[in-house]
Amino acid sequence: MSSLQAEIERRGTRIFELVDRYPESIFSKAGFYQRMMEFSMRDEHFKVQMFRFVDVLASLRRGPDIVQHLDEYFAEMRNGVAPLIQTGVHLARVMPWVSGKILRWNVSGMARQFIAGRNPAEVMKTLRKRRKQGIGFTVDLLGEAVVSEQEAEEYATRCFELLDVLAAETRGWTDPVGGISELFPVVNLSVKISALYSQMDPGNPADAIAHLAPKLRPILRRAKELGAFINFDMESYAHKNATLELFRTLFMEPEFRDWPHAGIVVQAYLRDAEKDLRDLIAWGRSRGTRFTVRLVKGAYWDYEKIKSKQNGWSIPVWLQKPESDANFEKVTRILLENEAIVTSAFGSHNVRSIAYAQALAEQLDIDHHRFEFQLLYGMAGPVKRALVEMGYRVREYCPVGELLPGMSYLVRRLLENTSNEGFLRAKFSENMSAETLLRDPRELVHAGGNGAVARAHRQMHQHNGASLDQPPIDTYENASLVNFVYRESQEKMRDALREVQTRFGRKYPLTIGGRRVWTQTLMSSLNPSRPDEIVGYVAEAGIAEAELALKAAHDAFENWSRTPFEERCQLLERVSAILDRRRFELSAVEVFEVGKPWAEADGDIREAMDFCRFYAQQMRLIGRPRLTQQVPGEESYQHYWPRGVALVIAPWNFPMAILCGMVTAALVTGNTVIMKPAEPSAIVGALLMEVFEEAGVPPGVLNFLPGHGSVIGAHLVDHHDIEMIAFTGSREVGLRIWESAGKTRPGQHELKRVVCEMGGKNPVIVDSDADLDETIVDTIYSAFGYQGQKCSACSRLIVLAENYDRVMERLIAAAASLRVGNPEEPGITIGPVIDEKAYRRILEVIERGKEEATLAFQGTDFPATGYFIPPTIFTDVKPEMTLSQCEIFGPVLSVLKARDLDDAIAIANDTDYALTAGFFSRSPANIERAKAELVAGNVYVNRSCTGAVVGRHPFGGFKMSGGGTKAGGADYLLNFVVPRVVTENIMRHGFAPEETPPYRNEFGSNLS
Ligand SMILES: Cc1cc2nc3c(=O)[nH]c(=O)nc-3n(C[C@H](O)[C@H](O)[C@H](O)COP(=O)(O)OP(=O)(O)OC[C@H]3O[C@@H](n4cnc5c(N)ncnc54)[C@H](O)[C@@H]3O)c2cc1C
């Protein structure tokens, strides 16, 4: 055993002795809290329900509502808790007012365990007590998620007030341990950076710094005057780089450069931790003044993992708990070895991590008063006491704030206390031995992982997609989104924007039968942010070219339809790979041609890649003839034939994804295609053609035919040689196609199949108990993301009366904070609408809207030129009004007030459309109702109603929203084929094989 390990064990054992001398459960509050935590650790389902109940409780105002929620969350529990809860519910029903109060009191008690005070005055009581115990403090302001600049201002004001109160109330206080006190001011404030600016965007740290620095400077100035210390807390990974950069920028300014009382957090659970710390130390040396680093493991482990998995990003956190522990120690060493420039604050409750820092500091001969241990209020009390007794400097992190905003903090602490992998549970609840708890974490890191997560991972893979819980189709893995948090991604995007700009004005031909075809007329494609800028030109097809394309597609059909499906699948996969290679360039073209913000453009390219890969996968599932029934003496195989020539007519709002999705579905099933992009996004269409050509699509199989819908579109829709039409676009055009395709014309041999996806008037309902932090952020995104020009966009917000005022106050403030501008700049939420026609139409709708409803908000800060329409919100909207019934396709939101949930659902369902619908609620019963009753093809609960992901959210509506097909779903390809069954009697003179194979090769595959 190394001498360091021996010293760690000696010190760790000493801490445990001291801890055990004053035995105290971590769940120091007896009664309700203790029992809830015990149940939570015994039963994962109870824990989930319990924490969800806690989360909603603070927002419930009436006793009967509390009882109702209690019942809904726990009614179906079948474990040991059930009788207790049921008795509670029973009693509560009899006396809802009393029991609601009692419950709230109990949960408030839980929250009070972790929240040091509701306001500065209350927190002072706690701080005085701690002072007597020799414990210092840092105070953190709890708050709701900051969704608007108004809320960000309020947070800044609260910081000032708190600093003033703390400074005034602690006048005359001295350092708890004495000596070296100049490094450790008594007043210490922890600041959440994201609470000071509501529009932080990971892709644009410069913008974040430009907005945050002016807000922080006065706070820092005041802290400096008062002799206080300011710490920048660290939040999610998305904000990490901006927070670090902000810290370095501000504290390099002459005013603050020689001020040593600034600190920042490094999270050891991040793989970046070591590099970030080394960069900080190098910066600190060049600055020449001490600063502090609080080293923690990190509070958002589950969130980071889930978020990354959802978006296909590499996971920034270590996946095994001992890896985080080991990294904590590695970073501890770097900190202590650089003690000359950086003061260490070790934020941990883990005795091994603490003992390591103590032992190493001693080995490095560092005075034990030159660093400190920081622990959270309400947690690990005995450890704090032990550390004080050992003569160490201890600071408590004291959150201050009201119960409601404190709930998410409370739930985080509850999760931490009950985590299977957490130190506190292991020591205080499972009484693990000191020897085990003090082991070197590096010995515990396993190749395959040893934690609950790794176990679950292994179990999942044992099933290999073969169980009922995990059907085989659930094996599709989506392409990843670009993570703009990385500087490298930001630079690639900026380079691509510059590069694409240099080829503005380029001309693109038609492609017919594999040949480039130029025509007399060129159509120009404009940049809607700067309409005098021409992005490029495409040749315009007329009737003659449409006929040529049709002939080419017909001629190519014979061969293509007989090409093995595997080859067709591989074509799609090559297309996906090329899209991936060119994704920044293609995204940049979308920024210019259709005004998409960076992340939206990237999402569109990702979706196109997904369509290629998903449809290839689906085709492999349906491509081989499949035995219909196992019956002796006869074999019957069902398989699919392509329909013929498909006409694809696509919209401009997802210029790559929707075009590519319809084209690939048609091609992979063996149809040949005439591809007509929307006029405003014809350049993206031309680039998709280029991609297909590079991927090796045979001549005539895909023909590129830009032109006017009213001319070539109408001509081809009516043509007797078109077998199918895949259309996405407006209701007006869609219905015309539907009707026209229904007519049988002379020379027509097939009944035309139409895949028709149209618009929506999508409702989002906000229940009276909804989590408003989530509701506001997601509604703003659903209504105004890409200027409201998504068919899935929220255009009607239906708010229950009880919550109405609070929702509107926060919603309008959030809308007022949105950045409207040219989307070349990252972090812009609202860019231009697509063209002048749309611009005039939307403005007209707004003018008419003013006559029927109240214009509650319209942004005023937007560029003077370009087709910019600021976010616009109407209130007092009634269900029958035009604002409620007609699709607007712009950044205009109509808000309707509903009496109750019945009323809200009736309003939501009262339109011609049925595309998407959203519901925000924390009532399990109401959520169940919404799931059952909302009339929409895609119903989203507690999330935005846009952003369907291929394979995960098969997308499409019914009623006047479409024909009920689901793009990106398992049955979509079936629209592009005709089924066929081939039956053969295989009995010869009474003899037949015992069994027939379930699948066979494609018919005719052995003829070539
Ligand atoms: C005073 C103080 C201030 C803090 N400030 C911040 C802050 O600004 N920002 C922030 O993010 N956190 C902050 N934290 C940290 C956080 O809130 C947790 O308290 C801390 O991570 C718990 O670690 P521990 O060493 O006490 O316990 P341990 O039980 O030893 O470690 C638990 C931690 O290990 C990590 N972990 C859990 N499971 C896994 C796994 N499977 N694989 C890898 N790692 C895993 C997680 O980070 C988890 O929190 C702060 C903590 C303290 C004490």
Short mmCIF file of C-alpha atoms in Angstrom, two decimals, residues 134-458:
data_model
loop_
_atom_site.label_atom_id
_atom_site.label_comp_id
_atom_site.label_asym_id
_atom_site.label_seq_id
_atom_site.Cartn_x
_atom_site.Cartn_y
_atom_site.Cartn_z
CA GLY A 134 -17.05 27.38 13.42
CA ILE A 135 -18.59 27.03 9.96
CA GLY A 136 -18.48 29.71 7.28
CA PHE A 137 -20.99 30.20 4.49
CA THR A 138 -21.62 30.85 0.83
CA VAL A 139 -25.14 31.88 -0.05
CA ASP A 140 -26.94 30.91 -3.23
CA LEU A 141 -30.18 32.47 -4.46
CA LEU A 142 -32.75 29.91 -5.49
CA GLY A 143 -35.06 30.88 -8.29
CA GLU A 144 -37.30 29.67 -11.03
CA ALA A 145 -35.56 29.01 -14.33
CA VAL A 146 -34.94 32.43 -15.80
CA VAL A 147 -36.98 32.61 -19.01
CA SER A 148 -36.91 36.34 -19.67
CA GLU A 149 -34.71 39.37 -19.30
CA GLN A 150 -37.16 40.76 -16.77
CA GLU A 151 -36.54 37.73 -14.57
CA ALA A 152 -32.80 38.04 -15.16
CA GLU A 153 -32.93 41.66 -13.94
CA GLU A 154 -34.82 40.56 -10.86
CA TYR A 155 -32.14 38.00 -10.09
CA ALA A 156 -29.42 40.64 -10.42
CA THR A 157 -31.33 42.92 -8.04
CA ARG A 158 -31.68 40.13 -5.52
CA CYS A 159 -27.91 39.54 -5.68
CA PHE A 160 -27.30 43.18 -4.77
CA GLU A 161 -29.76 43.09 -1.90
CA LEU A 162 -28.33 39.90 -0.55
CA LEU A 163 -24.78 41.20 -0.67
CA ASP A 164 -25.82 44.32 1.21
CA VAL A 165 -27.71 42.43 3.89
CA LEU A 166 -24.94 39.90 4.37
CA ALA A 167 -22.28 42.59 4.59
CA ALA A 168 -24.29 44.66 7.06
CA GLU A 169 -25.29 41.74 9.23
CA THR A 170 -21.85 40.17 9.43
CA ARG A 171 -19.95 43.34 10.22
CA GLY A 172 -17.36 42.48 12.82
CA TRP A 173 -17.41 38.73 12.12
CA THR A 174 -13.97 37.23 11.97
CA ASP A 175 -12.60 34.26 10.12
CA PRO A 176 -13.81 31.04 11.82
CA VAL A 177 -10.36 29.46 11.92
CA GLY A 178 -8.28 32.62 12.21
CA GLY A 179 -5.12 33.27 10.22
CA ILE A 180 -4.87 33.58 6.41
CA SER A 181 -8.27 35.16 6.53
CA GLU A 182 -7.37 37.52 3.68
CA LEU A 183 -7.97 34.63 1.29
CA PHE A 184 -11.37 33.81 2.70
CA PRO A 185 -13.73 36.77 3.10
CA VAL A 186 -16.62 36.15 5.47
CA VAL A 187 -19.27 37.15 2.94
CA ASN A 188 -19.35 34.73 0.06
CA LEU A 189 -22.00 34.72 -2.67
CA SER A 190 -22.48 31.91 -5.20
CA VAL A 191 -23.93 33.14 -8.48
CA LYS A 192 -25.80 31.15 -11.13
CA ILE A 193 -24.68 32.64 -14.41
CA SER A 194 -27.64 31.44 -16.49
CA ALA A 195 -29.96 33.32 -14.12
CA LEU A 196 -28.51 36.61 -15.37
CA TYR A 197 -29.24 36.16 -19.07
CA SER A 198 -32.25 34.32 -20.46
CA GLN A 199 -30.97 33.89 -24.02
CA MET A 200 -27.71 32.03 -23.44
CA ASP A 201 -26.95 29.95 -26.49
CA PRO A 202 -24.21 27.33 -26.45
CA GLY A 203 -23.29 28.22 -30.02
CA ASN A 204 -22.62 31.84 -29.20
CA PRO A 205 -20.53 32.35 -26.06
CA ALA A 206 -19.53 35.81 -27.32
CA ASP A 207 -23.15 36.97 -27.18
CA ALA A 208 -23.55 35.49 -23.70
CA ILE A 209 -20.47 37.34 -22.51
CA ALA A 210 -21.57 40.57 -24.17
CA HIS A 211 -24.85 40.43 -22.23
CA LEU A 212 -23.58 38.95 -18.97
CA ALA A 213 -20.51 41.08 -18.43
CA PRO A 214 -22.42 44.38 -18.05
CA LYS A 215 -24.80 42.71 -15.59
CA LEU A 216 -22.02 41.18 -13.55
CA ARG A 217 -19.66 44.15 -13.37
CA PRO A 218 -21.83 46.17 -10.93
CA ILE A 219 -22.30 43.08 -8.75
CA LEU A 220 -18.55 42.45 -8.69
CA ARG A 221 -17.90 46.11 -7.97
CA ARG A 222 -20.27 46.04 -5.02
CA ALA A 223 -18.73 42.80 -3.75
CA LYS A 224 -15.29 44.38 -4.00
CA GLU A 225 -16.41 47.44 -2.07
CA LEU A 226 -17.94 45.27 0.62
CA GLY A 227 -14.95 42.94 0.83
CA ALA A 228 -17.07 39.98 -0.28
CA PHE A 229 -16.21 36.93 -2.37
CA ILE A 230 -18.04 35.97 -5.57
CA ASN A 231 -18.17 32.44 -6.86
CA PHE A 232 -19.43 31.47 -10.32
CA ASP A 233 -21.38 28.23 -9.93
CA MET A 234 -21.26 25.77 -12.79
CA GLU A 235 -24.42 24.48 -14.38
CA SER A 236 -25.08 22.27 -17.38
CA TYR A 237 -22.40 21.41 -19.92
CA ALA A 238 -24.08 23.61 -22.53
CA HIS A 239 -23.12 26.69 -20.48
CA LYS A 240 -19.71 25.56 -19.28
CA ASN A 241 -17.49 27.10 -21.93
CA ALA A 242 -19.30 30.44 -21.83
CA THR A 243 -19.07 30.51 -18.03
CA LEU A 244 -15.33 29.83 -18.10
CA GLU A 245 -14.77 32.40 -20.81
CA LEU A 246 -16.84 34.98 -18.96
CA PHE A 247 -14.83 34.39 -15.79
CA ARG A 248 -11.54 34.83 -17.62
CA THR A 249 -12.75 37.89 -19.50
CA LEU A 250 -14.11 39.77 -16.50
CA PHE A 251 -11.30 39.07 -14.11
CA MET A 252 -8.71 40.10 -16.64
CA GLU A 253 -10.21 43.57 -16.87
CA PRO A 254 -8.04 46.22 -15.15
CA GLU A 255 -10.73 46.89 -12.58
CA PHE A 256 -10.78 43.29 -11.33
CA ARG A 257 -7.41 41.96 -12.37
CA ASP A 258 -5.79 42.27 -8.96
CA TRP A 259 -8.87 41.22 -7.02
CA PRO A 260 -8.30 37.78 -5.49
CA HIS A 261 -11.81 37.12 -4.22
CA ALA A 262 -13.24 35.39 -7.24
CA GLY A 263 -13.91 31.71 -7.68
CA ILE A 264 -15.31 29.28 -10.20
CA VAL A 265 -16.46 25.68 -10.11
CA VAL A 266 -14.80 22.77 -11.90
CA GLN A 267 -16.90 19.62 -12.22
CA ALA A 268 -14.83 16.45 -11.92
CA TYR A 269 -17.54 14.32 -13.50
CA LEU A 270 -16.70 15.99 -16.81
CA ARG A 271 -14.06 14.48 -19.03
CA ASP A 272 -12.97 18.07 -19.78
CA ALA A 273 -12.26 18.88 -16.12
CA GLU A 274 -8.50 18.42 -16.21
CA LYS A 275 -8.01 20.43 -19.39
CA ASP A 276 -10.31 23.20 -18.18
CA LEU A 277 -8.45 23.44 -14.91
CA ARG A 278 -5.05 23.53 -16.59
CA ASP A 279 -6.29 26.31 -18.87
CA LEU A 280 -7.60 28.21 -15.86
CA ILE A 281 -4.29 27.85 -14.05
CA ALA A 282 -2.36 29.07 -17.10
CA TRP A 283 -4.75 32.01 -17.32
CA GLY A 284 -4.36 32.68 -13.58
CA ARG A 285 -0.60 32.81 -13.92
CA SER A 286 -0.78 35.28 -16.77
CA ARG A 287 -3.22 37.36 -14.76
CA GLY A 288 -0.91 37.27 -11.76
CA THR A 289 -3.55 37.22 -9.01
CA ARG A 290 -4.88 34.32 -6.96
CA PHE A 291 -8.31 32.95 -7.62
CA THR A 292 -10.31 30.06 -6.21
CA VAL A 293 -11.60 26.84 -7.69
CA ARG A 294 -14.38 24.93 -6.03
CA LEU A 295 -13.92 21.34 -7.12
CA VAL A 296 -17.12 19.27 -7.15
CA LYS A 297 -18.22 16.11 -8.91
CA GLY A 298 -21.26 17.76 -10.43
CA ALA A 299 -24.99 18.03 -10.00
CA TYR A 300 -26.37 17.25 -13.47
CA TRP A 301 -25.06 13.78 -14.19
CA ASP A 302 -28.38 12.20 -15.22
CA TYR A 303 -29.40 15.26 -17.23
CA GLU A 304 -26.15 15.34 -19.21
CA LYS A 305 -26.40 11.67 -20.01
CA ILE A 306 -30.05 11.83 -21.09
CA LYS A 307 -29.60 14.98 -23.14
CA SER A 308 -26.58 13.58 -24.97
CA LYS A 309 -28.31 10.32 -25.73
CA GLN A 310 -31.36 12.12 -27.07
CA ASN A 311 -29.24 14.18 -29.46
CA GLY A 312 -26.64 11.58 -30.34
CA TRP A 313 -23.84 13.61 -28.74
CA SER A 314 -20.79 12.16 -27.10
CA ILE A 315 -21.52 12.03 -23.39
CA PRO A 316 -19.40 14.64 -21.59
CA VAL A 317 -19.52 12.96 -18.15
CA TRP A 318 -17.75 9.86 -16.91
CA LEU A 319 -20.08 6.91 -16.96
CA GLN A 320 -18.84 5.06 -13.92
CA LYS A 321 -19.07 6.61 -10.50
CA PRO A 322 -15.50 5.59 -9.52
CA GLU A 323 -14.26 7.35 -12.66
CA SER A 324 -15.71 10.62 -11.34
CA ASP A 325 -14.19 9.88 -7.93
CA ALA A 326 -10.81 9.11 -9.45
CA ASN A 327 -10.95 12.23 -11.59
CA PHE A 328 -11.84 14.28 -8.53
CA GLU A 329 -8.60 13.06 -6.97
CA LYS A 330 -6.58 13.71 -10.09
CA VAL A 331 -7.88 17.26 -10.28
CA THR A 332 -7.34 17.69 -6.53
CA ARG A 333 -3.66 16.95 -7.11
CA ILE A 334 -3.43 19.54 -9.90
CA LEU A 335 -5.10 22.11 -7.68
CA LEU A 336 -2.87 21.52 -4.72
CA GLU A 337 0.26 21.39 -6.82
CA ASN A 338 -0.63 24.86 -8.07
CA GLU A 339 -1.49 26.26 -4.69
CA ALA A 340 0.72 29.25 -5.39
CA ILE A 341 -1.89 30.67 -7.77
CA VAL A 342 -5.15 28.90 -6.97
CA THR A 343 -6.98 28.43 -3.70
CA SER A 344 -8.83 25.14 -3.42
CA ALA A 345 -12.33 24.59 -2.13
CA PHE A 346 -13.27 20.93 -2.09
CA GLY A 347 -17.04 20.53 -2.47
CA SER A 348 -17.83 16.98 -1.46
CA HIS A 349 -19.56 14.93 1.21
CA ASN A 350 -17.53 11.87 0.35
CA VAL A 351 -15.10 11.04 3.12
CA ARG A 352 -12.69 9.31 0.72
CA SER A 353 -12.55 12.41 -1.51
CA ILE A 354 -12.10 14.63 1.55
CA ALA A 355 -9.45 12.40 3.12
CA TYR A 356 -7.56 12.32 -0.16
CA ALA A 357 -7.36 16.12 -0.26
CA GLN A 358 -6.22 16.23 3.36
CA ALA A 359 -3.57 13.57 2.90
CA LEU A 360 -2.22 15.01 -0.31
CA ALA A 361 -2.11 18.55 1.09
CA GLU A 362 -0.06 17.24 3.97
CA GLN A 363 2.26 15.36 1.65
CA LEU A 364 2.74 18.56 -0.36
CA ASP A 365 3.28 20.49 2.85
CA ILE A 366 0.39 22.88 2.36
CA ASP A 367 -0.91 24.69 5.42
CA HIS A 368 -4.35 23.19 6.09
CA HIS A 369 -5.85 26.65 6.53
CA ARG A 370 -5.02 27.62 2.98
CA PHE A 371 -7.83 25.54 1.48
CA GLU A 372 -11.33 24.73 2.56
CA PHE A 373 -14.01 22.09 2.47
CA GLN A 374 -17.45 23.09 1.30
CA LEU A 375 -20.59 21.08 2.01
CA LEU A 376 -24.24 21.64 1.29
CA TYR A 377 -26.68 22.95 3.85
CA GLY A 378 -28.77 20.14 5.31
CA MET A 379 -26.41 17.38 4.23
CA ALA A 380 -23.74 15.38 5.98
CA GLY A 381 -23.91 17.37 9.23
CA PRO A 382 -21.67 14.92 11.10
CA VAL A 383 -18.97 15.20 8.43
CA LYS A 384 -18.95 18.99 8.79
CA ARG A 385 -18.67 18.67 12.54
CA ALA A 386 -15.81 16.18 12.22
CA LEU A 387 -13.89 18.46 9.86
CA VAL A 388 -14.27 21.43 12.18
CA GLU A 389 -13.05 19.31 15.03
CA MET A 390 -10.00 18.31 13.00
CA GLY A 391 -9.21 22.00 12.57
CA TYR A 392 -10.15 22.34 8.91
CA ARG A 393 -11.81 25.28 7.29
CA VAL A 394 -15.45 24.43 6.49
CA ARG A 395 -17.92 26.48 4.49
CA GLU A 396 -21.57 25.62 4.08
CA TYR A 397 -23.41 26.26 0.82
CA CYS A 398 -26.69 27.85 1.90
CA PRO A 399 -29.52 28.18 -0.60
CA VAL A 400 -32.00 30.93 0.13
CA GLY A 401 -35.39 31.31 -1.47
CA GLU A 402 -39.06 30.48 -1.49
CA LEU A 403 -40.50 26.99 -1.49
CA LEU A 404 -41.84 26.97 -5.05
CA PRO A 405 -38.60 27.92 -6.80
CA GLY A 406 -36.80 25.68 -4.35
CA MET A 407 -38.54 22.53 -5.49
CA SER A 408 -36.16 21.61 -8.26
CA TYR A 409 -33.27 22.13 -5.84
CA LEU A 410 -35.05 19.97 -3.28
CA VAL A 411 -35.65 17.19 -5.79
CA ARG A 412 -31.96 17.28 -6.81
CA ARG A 413 -30.94 16.86 -3.20
CA LEU A 414 -33.45 14.06 -2.63
CA LEU A 415 -32.09 12.26 -5.67
CA GLU A 416 -28.55 12.72 -4.44
CA ASN A 417 -29.42 11.37 -1.02
CA THR A 418 -31.12 8.28 -2.40
CA SER A 419 -28.80 7.64 -5.35
CA ASN A 420 -27.69 4.00 -5.55
CA GLU A 421 -24.19 5.16 -6.25
CA GLY A 422 -23.93 8.04 -3.82
CA PHE A 423 -21.58 8.11 -0.88
CA LEU A 424 -24.16 9.35 1.60
CA ARG A 425 -26.53 6.49 1.03
CA ALA A 426 -23.71 3.97 1.21
CA LYS A 427 -22.42 5.32 4.49
CA PHE A 428 -25.46 6.49 6.35
CA SER A 429 -28.19 4.26 5.06
CA GLU A 430 -26.45 1.08 4.02
CA ASN A 431 -23.77 1.31 6.69
CA MET A 432 -21.02 0.23 4.36
CA SER A 433 -17.71 -0.38 6.15
CA ALA A 434 -15.10 2.34 6.39
CA GLU A 435 -12.63 0.07 4.64
CA THR A 436 -14.87 -0.26 1.59
CA LEU A 437 -15.69 3.42 1.54
CA LEU A 438 -12.05 4.41 1.65
CA ARG A 439 -10.85 2.23 -1.23
CA ASP A 440 -8.92 3.80 -4.05
CA PRO A 441 -11.57 4.58 -6.72
CA ARG A 442 -9.16 3.62 -9.50
CA GLU A 443 -9.36 0.03 -8.30
CA LEU A 444 -13.12 0.13 -8.72
CA VAL A 445 -13.18 1.28 -12.32
CA HIS A 446 -14.13 -1.71 -14.39
CA ALA A 447 -13.80 -2.20 -18.07
CA GLY A 448 -17.49 -2.97 -18.30
CA GLY A 449 -18.68 -0.70 -15.53
CA ASN A 450 -20.10 -1.75 -12.19
CA GLY A 451 -22.85 0.71 -11.49
CA ALA A 452 -26.58 0.50 -11.91
CA VAL A 453 -26.26 2.19 -15.28
CA ALA A 454 -23.74 -0.31 -16.57
CA ARG A 455 -25.88 -3.16 -15.27
CA ALA A 456 -28.93 -1.82 -17.03
CA HIS A 457 -26.87 -1.38 -20.17
CA ARG A 458 -25.74 -4.98 -20.07
#
